[in-house]
Amino acid sequence: MALSTPPADPTEYVGLAQAYLLFDSPGDGAEAFSLVRSSDLPPRDCLDAFFDTGDEGHAG
């Protein structure tokens, strides 16, 4: 699926979505997080370089 906003700046969904469990209902002052990354790498290489590091789930 290709997305474009604005049309001169095309983006592509590469099949990765992340979510976090909220312990309480969101209310005033709740924070939301989103990440948009620009890369000249092909989609699979971009995922491997920035998200599939081998350290997922391990504390620093």
PDB file of N, CA, C and O in Angstrom:
ATOM      1  N   MET A   1       0.853  -1.168   0.000  1.00  0.00           N
ATOM      2  CA  MET A   1       0.000   0.000   0.000  1.00  0.00           C
ATOM      3  C   MET A   1       0.897   1.228   0.000  1.00  0.00           C
ATOM      4  O   MET A   1       1.770   1.373   0.830  1.00  0.00           O
ATOM      5  N   ALA A   2       0.688   2.101  -0.931  1.00  0.00           N
ATOM      6  CA  ALA A   2       1.453   3.343  -0.981  1.00  0.00           C
ATOM      7  C   ALA A   2       0.609   4.488  -0.438  1.00  0.00           C
ATOM      8  O   ALA A   2      -0.566   4.588  -0.734  1.00  0.00           O
ATOM      9  N   LEU A   3       1.198   5.298   0.388  1.00  0.00           N
ATOM     10  CA  LEU A   3       0.532   6.464   0.957  1.00  0.00           C
ATOM     11  C   LEU A   3       1.247   7.699   0.450  1.00  0.00           C
ATOM     12  O   LEU A   3       2.412   7.647   0.107  1.00  0.00           O
ATOM     13  N   SER A   4       0.570   8.812   0.457  1.00  0.00           N
ATOM     14  CA  SER A   4       1.224  10.030   0.019  1.00  0.00           C
ATOM     15  C   SER A   4       0.590  11.245   0.680  1.00  0.00           C
ATOM     16  O   SER A   4      -0.590  11.504   0.489  1.00  0.00           O
ATOM     17  N   THR A   5       1.366  11.975   1.485  1.00  0.00           N
ATOM     18  CA  THR A   5       0.880  13.192   2.133  1.00  0.00           C
ATOM     19  C   THR A   5       2.053  14.144   2.323  1.00  0.00           C
ATOM     20  O   THR A   5       2.900  13.847   3.143  1.00  0.00           O
ATOM     21  N   PRO A   6       2.174  15.218   1.657  1.00  0.00           N
ATOM     22  CA  PRO A   6       1.421  15.578   0.462  1.00  0.00           C
ATOM     23  C   PRO A   6       1.846  14.720  -0.718  1.00  0.00           C
ATOM     24  O   PRO A   6       2.838  13.987  -0.603  1.00  0.00           O
ATOM     25  N   PRO A   7       1.155  14.789  -1.859  1.00  0.00           N
ATOM     26  CA  PRO A   7       1.465  13.904  -2.984  1.00  0.00           C
ATOM     27  C   PRO A   7       2.916  13.938  -3.440  1.00  0.00           C
ATOM     28  O   PRO A   7       3.415  12.949  -3.937  1.00  0.00           O
ATOM     29  N   ALA A   8       3.620  15.039  -3.251  1.00  0.00           N
ATOM     30  CA  ALA A   8       5.019  15.130  -3.681  1.00  0.00           C
ATOM     31  C   ALA A   8       5.958  14.382  -2.740  1.00  0.00           C
ATOM     32  O   ALA A   8       7.136  14.245  -3.018  1.00  0.00           O
ATOM     33  N   ASP A   9       5.475  13.883  -1.612  1.00  0.00           N
ATOM     34  CA  ASP A   9       6.305  13.193  -0.618  1.00  0.00           C
ATOM     35  C   ASP A   9       5.745  11.788  -0.375  1.00  0.00           C
ATOM     36  O   ASP A   9       5.065  11.557   0.614  1.00  0.00           O
ATOM     37  N   PRO A  10       6.004  10.835  -1.277  1.00  0.00           N
ATOM     38  CA  PRO A  10       5.412   9.504  -1.134  1.00  0.00           C
ATOM     39  C   PRO A  10       5.977   8.745   0.059  1.00  0.00           C
ATOM     40  O   PRO A  10       7.146   8.879   0.411  1.00  0.00           O
ATOM     41  N   THR A  11       5.131   7.994   0.706  1.00  0.00           N
ATOM     42  CA  THR A  11       5.532   7.109   1.791  1.00  0.00           C
ATOM     43  C   THR A  11       4.977   5.738   1.500  1.00  0.00           C
ATOM     44  O   THR A  11       4.063   5.575   0.694  1.00  0.00           O
ATOM     45  N   GLU A  12       5.538   4.722   2.147  1.00  0.00           N
ATOM     46  CA  GLU A  12       5.098   3.348   1.922  1.00  0.00           C
ATOM     47  C   GLU A  12       5.009   2.624   3.258  1.00  0.00           C
ATOM     48  O   GLU A  12       5.948   2.669   4.055  1.00  0.00           O
ATOM     49  N   TYR A  13       3.878   1.963   3.515  1.00  0.00           N
ATOM     50  CA  TYR A  13       3.740   1.133   4.705  1.00  0.00           C
ATOM     51  C   TYR A  13       4.512  -0.147   4.456  1.00  0.00           C
ATOM     52  O   TYR A  13       4.286  -0.846   3.471  1.00  0.00           O
ATOM     53  N   VAL A  14       5.464  -0.472   5.328  1.00  0.00           N
ATOM     54  CA  VAL A  14       6.336  -1.619   5.109  1.00  0.00           C
ATOM     55  C   VAL A  14       5.980  -2.817   5.978  1.00  0.00           C
ATOM     56  O   VAL A  14       6.751  -3.748   6.097  1.00  0.00           O
ATOM     57  N   GLY A  15       4.801  -2.779   6.606  1.00  0.00           N
ATOM     58  CA  GLY A  15       4.318  -3.947   7.329  1.00  0.00           C
ATOM     59  C   GLY A  15       4.703  -4.005   8.786  1.00  0.00           C
ATOM     60  O   GLY A  15       4.543  -5.040   9.419  1.00  0.00           O
ATOM     61  N   LEU A  16       5.222  -2.955   9.350  1.00  0.00           N
ATOM     62  CA  LEU A  16       5.588  -2.936  10.763  1.00  0.00           C
ATOM     63  C   LEU A  16       4.674  -1.978  11.506  1.00  0.00           C
ATOM     64  O   LEU A  16       4.529  -0.827  11.113  1.00  0.00           O
ATOM     65  N   ALA A  17       4.048  -2.474  12.540  1.00  0.00           N
ATOM     66  CA  ALA A  17       3.247  -1.628  13.425  1.00  0.00           C
ATOM     67  C   ALA A  17       3.624  -2.005  14.854  1.00  0.00           C
ATOM     68  O   ALA A  17       3.854  -3.172  15.157  1.00  0.00           O
ATOM     69  N   GLN A  18       3.741  -1.025  15.720  1.00  0.00           N
ATOM     70  CA  GLN A  18       4.086  -1.266  17.110  1.00  0.00           C
ATOM     71  C   GLN A  18       3.001  -0.690  18.002  1.00  0.00           C
ATOM     72  O   GLN A  18       2.417   0.343  17.687  1.00  0.00           O
ATOM     73  N   ALA A  19       2.739  -1.369  19.113  1.00  0.00           N
ATOM     74  CA  ALA A  19       1.749  -0.898  20.081  1.00  0.00           C
ATOM     75  C   ALA A  19       2.256  -1.209  21.481  1.00  0.00           C
ATOM     76  O   ALA A  19       3.051  -2.128  21.676  1.00  0.00           O
ATOM     77  N   TYR A  20       1.797  -0.430  22.432  1.00  0.00           N
ATOM     78  CA  TYR A  20       2.210  -0.607  23.818  1.00  0.00           C
ATOM     79  C   TYR A  20       0.971  -0.700  24.694  1.00  0.00           C
ATOM     80  O   TYR A  20      -0.009   0.009  24.477  1.00  0.00           O
ATOM     81  N   LEU A  21       0.996  -1.540  25.677  1.00  0.00           N
ATOM     82  CA  LEU A  21      -0.103  -1.717  26.607  1.00  0.00           C
ATOM     83  C   LEU A  21      -0.178  -0.525  27.553  1.00  0.00           C
ATOM     84  O   LEU A  21       0.817  -0.165  28.195  1.00  0.00           O
ATOM     85  N   LEU A  22      -1.342   0.109  27.606  1.00  0.00           N
ATOM     86  CA  LEU A  22      -1.566   1.188  28.567  1.00  0.00           C
ATOM     87  C   LEU A  22      -2.109   0.565  29.847  1.00  0.00           C
ATOM     88  O   LEU A  22      -2.983  -0.294  29.802  1.00  0.00           O
ATOM     89  N   PHE A  23      -1.605   0.973  30.974  1.00  0.00           N
ATOM     90  CA  PHE A  23      -2.053   0.420  32.252  1.00  0.00           C
ATOM     91  C   PHE A  23      -3.297   1.121  32.771  1.00  0.00           C
ATOM     92  O   PHE A  23      -4.002   0.594  33.612  1.00  0.00           O
ATOM     93  N   ASP A  24      -3.566   2.329  32.291  1.00  0.00           N
ATOM     94  CA  ASP A  24      -4.750   3.092  32.654  1.00  0.00           C
ATOM     95  C   ASP A  24      -5.387   3.636  31.385  1.00  0.00           C
ATOM     96  O   ASP A  24      -4.755   3.693  30.329  1.00  0.00           O
ATOM     97  N   SER A  25      -6.625   4.084  31.495  1.00  0.00           N
ATOM     98  CA  SER A  25      -7.271   4.741  30.358  1.00  0.00           C
ATOM     99  C   SER A  25      -6.568   6.065  30.090  1.00  0.00           C
ATOM    100  O   SER A  25      -6.220   6.777  31.033  1.00  0.00           O
ATOM    101  N   PRO A  26      -6.365   6.409  28.815  1.00  0.00           N
ATOM    102  CA  PRO A  26      -5.726   7.692  28.532  1.00  0.00           C
ATOM    103  C   PRO A  26      -6.632   8.844  28.949  1.00  0.00           C
ATOM    104  O   PRO A  26      -7.841   8.761  28.837  1.00  0.00           O
ATOM    105  N   GLY A  27      -6.047   9.887  29.459  1.00  0.00           N
ATOM    106  CA  GLY A  27      -6.792  11.066  29.891  1.00  0.00           C
ATOM    107  C   GLY A  27      -6.003  12.318  29.599  1.00  0.00           C
ATOM    108  O   GLY A  27      -5.024  12.293  28.854  1.00  0.00           O
ATOM    109  N   ASP A  28      -6.393  13.410  30.236  1.00  0.00           N
ATOM    110  CA  ASP A  28      -5.678  14.666  30.051  1.00  0.00           C
ATOM    111  C   ASP A  28      -4.203  14.473  30.372  1.00  0.00           C
ATOM    112  O   ASP A  28      -3.845  13.880  31.391  1.00  0.00           O
ATOM    113  N   GLY A  29      -3.351  14.953  29.498  1.00  0.00           N
ATOM    114  CA  GLY A  29      -1.913  14.866  29.712  1.00  0.00           C
ATOM    115  C   GLY A  29      -1.294  13.554  29.252  1.00  0.00           C
ATOM    116  O   GLY A  29      -0.090  13.370  29.370  1.00  0.00           O
ATOM    117  N   ALA A  30      -2.106  12.626  28.744  1.00  0.00           N
ATOM    118  CA  ALA A  30      -1.553  11.360  28.254  1.00  0.00           C
ATOM    119  C   ALA A  30      -0.637  11.639  27.066  1.00  0.00           C
ATOM    120  O   ALA A  30      -0.887  12.543  26.269  1.00  0.00           O
ATOM    121  N   GLU A  31       0.417  10.887  26.961  1.00  0.00           N
ATOM    122  CA  GLU A  31       1.368  11.072  25.878  1.00  0.00           C
ATOM    123  C   GLU A  31       1.164  10.012  24.807  1.00  0.00           C
ATOM    124  O   GLU A  31       0.857   8.873  25.101  1.00  0.00           O
ATOM    125  N   ALA A  32       1.352  10.414  23.572  1.00  0.00           N
ATOM    126  CA  ALA A  32       1.313   9.489  22.441  1.00  0.00           C
ATOM    127  C   ALA A  32       2.674   9.559  21.758  1.00  0.00           C
ATOM    128  O   ALA A  32       3.351  10.581  21.797  1.00  0.00           O
ATOM    129  N   PHE A  33       3.071   8.483  21.141  1.00  0.00           N
ATOM    130  CA  PHE A  33       4.369   8.419  20.475  1.00  0.00           C
ATOM    131  C   PHE A  33       4.158   7.954  19.048  1.00  0.00           C
ATOM    132  O   PHE A  33       3.375   7.042  18.790  1.00  0.00           O
ATOM    133  N   SER A  34       4.828   8.563  18.117  1.00  0.00           N
ATOM    134  CA  SER A  34       4.859   8.069  16.747  1.00  0.00           C
ATOM    135  C   SER A  34       6.255   8.324  16.192  1.00  0.00           C
ATOM    136  O   SER A  34       6.988   9.187  16.672  1.00  0.00           O
ATOM    137  N   LEU A  35       6.605   7.537  15.204  1.00  0.00           N
ATOM    138  CA  LEU A  35       7.928   7.662  14.605  1.00  0.00           C
ATOM    139  C   LEU A  35       7.775   7.578  13.098  1.00  0.00           C
ATOM    140  O   LEU A  35       7.144   6.655  12.588  1.00  0.00           O
ATOM    141  N   VAL A  36       8.307   8.540  12.412  1.00  0.00           N
ATOM    142  CA  VAL A  36       8.367   8.512  10.960  1.00  0.00           C
ATOM    143  C   VAL A  36       9.838   8.607  10.612  1.00  0.00           C
ATOM    144  O   VAL A  36      10.551   9.486  11.089  1.00  0.00           O
ATOM    145  N   ARG A  37      10.304   7.678   9.817  1.00  0.00           N
ATOM    146  CA  ARG A  37      11.731   7.637   9.486  1.00  0.00           C
ATOM    147  C   ARG A  37      11.883   7.720   7.968  1.00  0.00           C
ATOM    148  O   ARG A  37      11.188   7.028   7.235  1.00  0.00           O
ATOM    149  N   SER A  38      12.806   8.530   7.528  1.00  0.00           N
ATOM    150  CA  SER A  38      13.117   8.639   6.107  1.00  0.00           C
ATOM    151  C   SER A  38      14.400   7.858   5.840  1.00  0.00           C
ATOM    152  O   SER A  38      15.347   7.934   6.618  1.00  0.00           O
ATOM    153  N   SER A  39      14.409   7.100   4.765  1.00  0.00           N
ATOM    154  CA  SER A  39      15.599   6.312   4.439  1.00  0.00           C
ATOM    155  C   SER A  39      15.655   6.066   2.937  1.00  0.00           C
ATOM    156  O   SER A  39      14.624   5.916   2.287  1.00  0.00           O
ATOM    157  N   ASP A  40      16.860   6.023   2.419  1.00  0.00           N
ATOM    158  CA  ASP A  40      17.056   5.670   1.011  1.00  0.00           C
ATOM    159  C   ASP A  40      17.198   4.163   0.840  1.00  0.00           C
ATOM    160  O   ASP A  40      17.331   3.679  -0.284  1.00  0.00           O
ATOM    161  N   LEU A  41      17.173   3.413   1.950  1.00  0.00           N
ATOM    162  CA  LEU A  41      17.290   1.957   1.878  1.00  0.00           C
ATOM    163  C   LEU A  41      15.999   1.346   1.344  1.00  0.00           C
ATOM    164  O   LEU A  41      14.914   1.888   1.572  1.00  0.00           O
ATOM    165  N   PRO A  42      16.092   0.191   0.684  1.00  0.00           N
ATOM    166  CA  PRO A  42      14.871  -0.539   0.317  1.00  0.00           C
ATOM    167  C   PRO A  42      14.125  -0.925   1.599  1.00  0.00           C
ATOM    168  O   PRO A  42      14.740  -1.055   2.670  1.00  0.00           O
ATOM    169  N   PRO A  43      12.799  -1.116   1.540  1.00  0.00           N
ATOM    170  CA  PRO A  43      12.004  -1.360   2.751  1.00  0.00           C
ATOM    171  C   PRO A  43      12.550  -2.460   3.666  1.00  0.00           C
ATOM    172  O   PRO A  43      12.678  -2.255   4.871  1.00  0.00           O
ATOM    173  N   ARG A  44      12.880  -3.628   3.155  1.00  0.00           N
ATOM    174  CA  ARG A  44      13.359  -4.733   4.002  1.00  0.00           C
ATOM    175  C   ARG A  44      14.675  -4.360   4.670  1.00  0.00           C
ATOM    176  O   ARG A  44      14.885  -4.621   5.847  1.00  0.00           O
ATOM    177  N   ASP A  45      15.579  -3.735   3.937  1.00  0.00           N
ATOM    178  CA  ASP A  45      16.862  -3.326   4.510  1.00  0.00           C
ATOM    179  C   ASP A  45      16.674  -2.262   5.591  1.00  0.00           C
ATOM    180  O   ASP A  45      17.375  -2.254   6.598  1.00  0.00           O
ATOM    181  N   CYS A  46      15.710  -1.364   5.380  1.00  0.00           N
ATOM    182  CA  CYS A  46      15.413  -0.328   6.372  1.00  0.00           C
ATOM    183  C   CYS A  46      14.914  -0.973   7.667  1.00  0.00           C
ATOM    184  O   CYS A  46      15.367  -0.624   8.760  1.00  0.00           O
ATOM    185  N   LEU A  47      13.991  -1.928   7.560  1.00  0.00           N
ATOM    186  CA  LEU A  47      13.505  -2.624   8.757  1.00  0.00           C
ATOM    187  C   LEU A  47      14.646  -3.342   9.461  1.00  0.00           C
ATOM    188  O   LEU A  47      14.772  -3.301  10.684  1.00  0.00           O
ATOM    189  N   ASP A  48      15.487  -4.028   8.698  1.00  0.00           N
ATOM    190  CA  ASP A  48      16.614  -4.745   9.297  1.00  0.00           C
ATOM    191  C   ASP A  48      17.583  -3.786   9.984  1.00  0.00           C
ATOM    192  O   ASP A  48      18.087  -4.068  11.066  1.00  0.00           O
ATOM    193  N   ALA A  49      17.857  -2.649   9.378  1.00  0.00           N
ATOM    194  CA  ALA A  49      18.833  -1.706   9.920  1.00  0.00           C
ATOM    195  C   ALA A  49      18.335  -0.996  11.178  1.00  0.00           C
ATOM    196  O   ALA A  49      19.110  -0.752  12.101  1.00  0.00           O
ATOM    197  N   PHE A  50      17.048  -0.653  11.223  1.00  0.00           N
ATOM    198  CA  PHE A  50      16.554   0.189  12.304  1.00  0.00           C
ATOM    199  C   PHE A  50      15.692  -0.526  13.329  1.00  0.00           C
ATOM    200  O   PHE A  50      15.517  -0.037  14.447  1.00  0.00           O
ATOM    201  N   PHE A  51      15.108  -1.684  12.987  1.00  0.00           N
ATOM    202  CA  PHE A  51      14.182  -2.324  13.908  1.00  0.00           C
ATOM    203  C   PHE A  51      14.544  -3.767  14.239  1.00  0.00           C
ATOM    204  O   PHE A  51      14.256  -4.245  15.314  1.00  0.00           O
ATOM    205  N   ASP A  52      15.129  -4.503  13.332  1.00  0.00           N
ATOM    206  CA  ASP A  52      15.468  -5.907  13.550  1.00  0.00           C
ATOM    207  C   ASP A  52      16.946  -6.005  13.896  1.00  0.00           C
ATOM    208  O   ASP A  52      17.759  -6.447  13.092  1.00  0.00           O
ATOM    209  N   THR A  53      17.266  -5.560  15.113  1.00  0.00           N
ATOM    210  CA  THR A  53      18.676  -5.457  15.500  1.00  0.00           C
ATOM    211  C   THR A  53      19.212  -6.707  16.177  1.00  0.00           C
ATOM    212  O   THR A  53      20.416  -6.839  16.372  1.00  0.00           O
ATOM    213  N   GLY A  54      18.327  -7.601  16.614  1.00  0.00           N
ATOM    214  CA  GLY A  54      18.755  -8.771  17.360  1.00  0.00           C
ATOM    215  C   GLY A  54      18.701  -8.543  18.861  1.00  0.00           C
ATOM    216  O   GLY A  54      18.850  -9.471  19.644  1.00  0.00           O
ATOM    217  N   ASP A  55      18.511  -7.299  19.283  1.00  0.00           N
ATOM    218  CA  ASP A  55      18.434  -6.982  20.709  1.00  0.00           C
ATOM    219  C   ASP A  55      17.018  -6.716  21.174  1.00  0.00           C
ATOM    220  O   ASP A  55      16.814  -6.224  22.279  1.00  0.00           O
ATOM    221  N   GLU A  56      16.025  -7.012  20.337  1.00  0.00           N
ATOM    222  CA  GLU A  56      14.634  -6.774  20.715  1.00  0.00           C
ATOM    223  C   GLU A  56      14.299  -7.559  21.983  1.00  0.00           C
ATOM    224  O   GLU A  56      14.637  -8.725  22.105  1.00  0.00           O
ATOM    225  N   GLY A  57      13.664  -6.894  22.903  1.00  0.00           N
ATOM    226  CA  GLY A  57      13.244  -7.563  24.145  1.00  0.00           C
ATOM    227  C   GLY A  57      14.333  -7.692  25.180  1.00  0.00           C
ATOM    228  O   GLY A  57      14.133  -8.289  26.230  1.00  0.00           O
ATOM    229  N   HIS A  58      15.520  -7.151  24.928  1.00  0.00           N
ATOM    230  CA  HIS A  58      16.621  -7.235  25.893  1.00  0.00           C
ATOM    231  C   HIS A  58      16.862  -5.853  26.502  1.00  0.00           C
ATOM    232  O   HIS A  58      16.945  -4.863  25.789  1.00  0.00           O
ATOM    233  N   ALA A  59      16.990  -5.810  27.787  1.00  0.00           N
ATOM    234  CA  ALA A  59      17.297  -4.543  28.465  1.00  0.00           C
ATOM    235  C   ALA A  59      18.730  -4.155  28.171  1.00  0.00           C
ATOM    236  O   ALA A  59      19.634  -4.994  28.158  1.00  0.00           O
ATOM    237  N   GLY A  60      18.939  -2.835  27.888  1.00  0.00           N
ATOM    238  CA  GLY A  60      20.214  -2.234  27.570  1.00  0.00           C
ATOM    239  C   GLY A  60      21.364  -2.860  28.191  1.00  0.00           C
ATOM    240  O   GLY A  60      22.442  -2.961  28.030  1.00  0.00           O
TER     241      GLY A  60
END
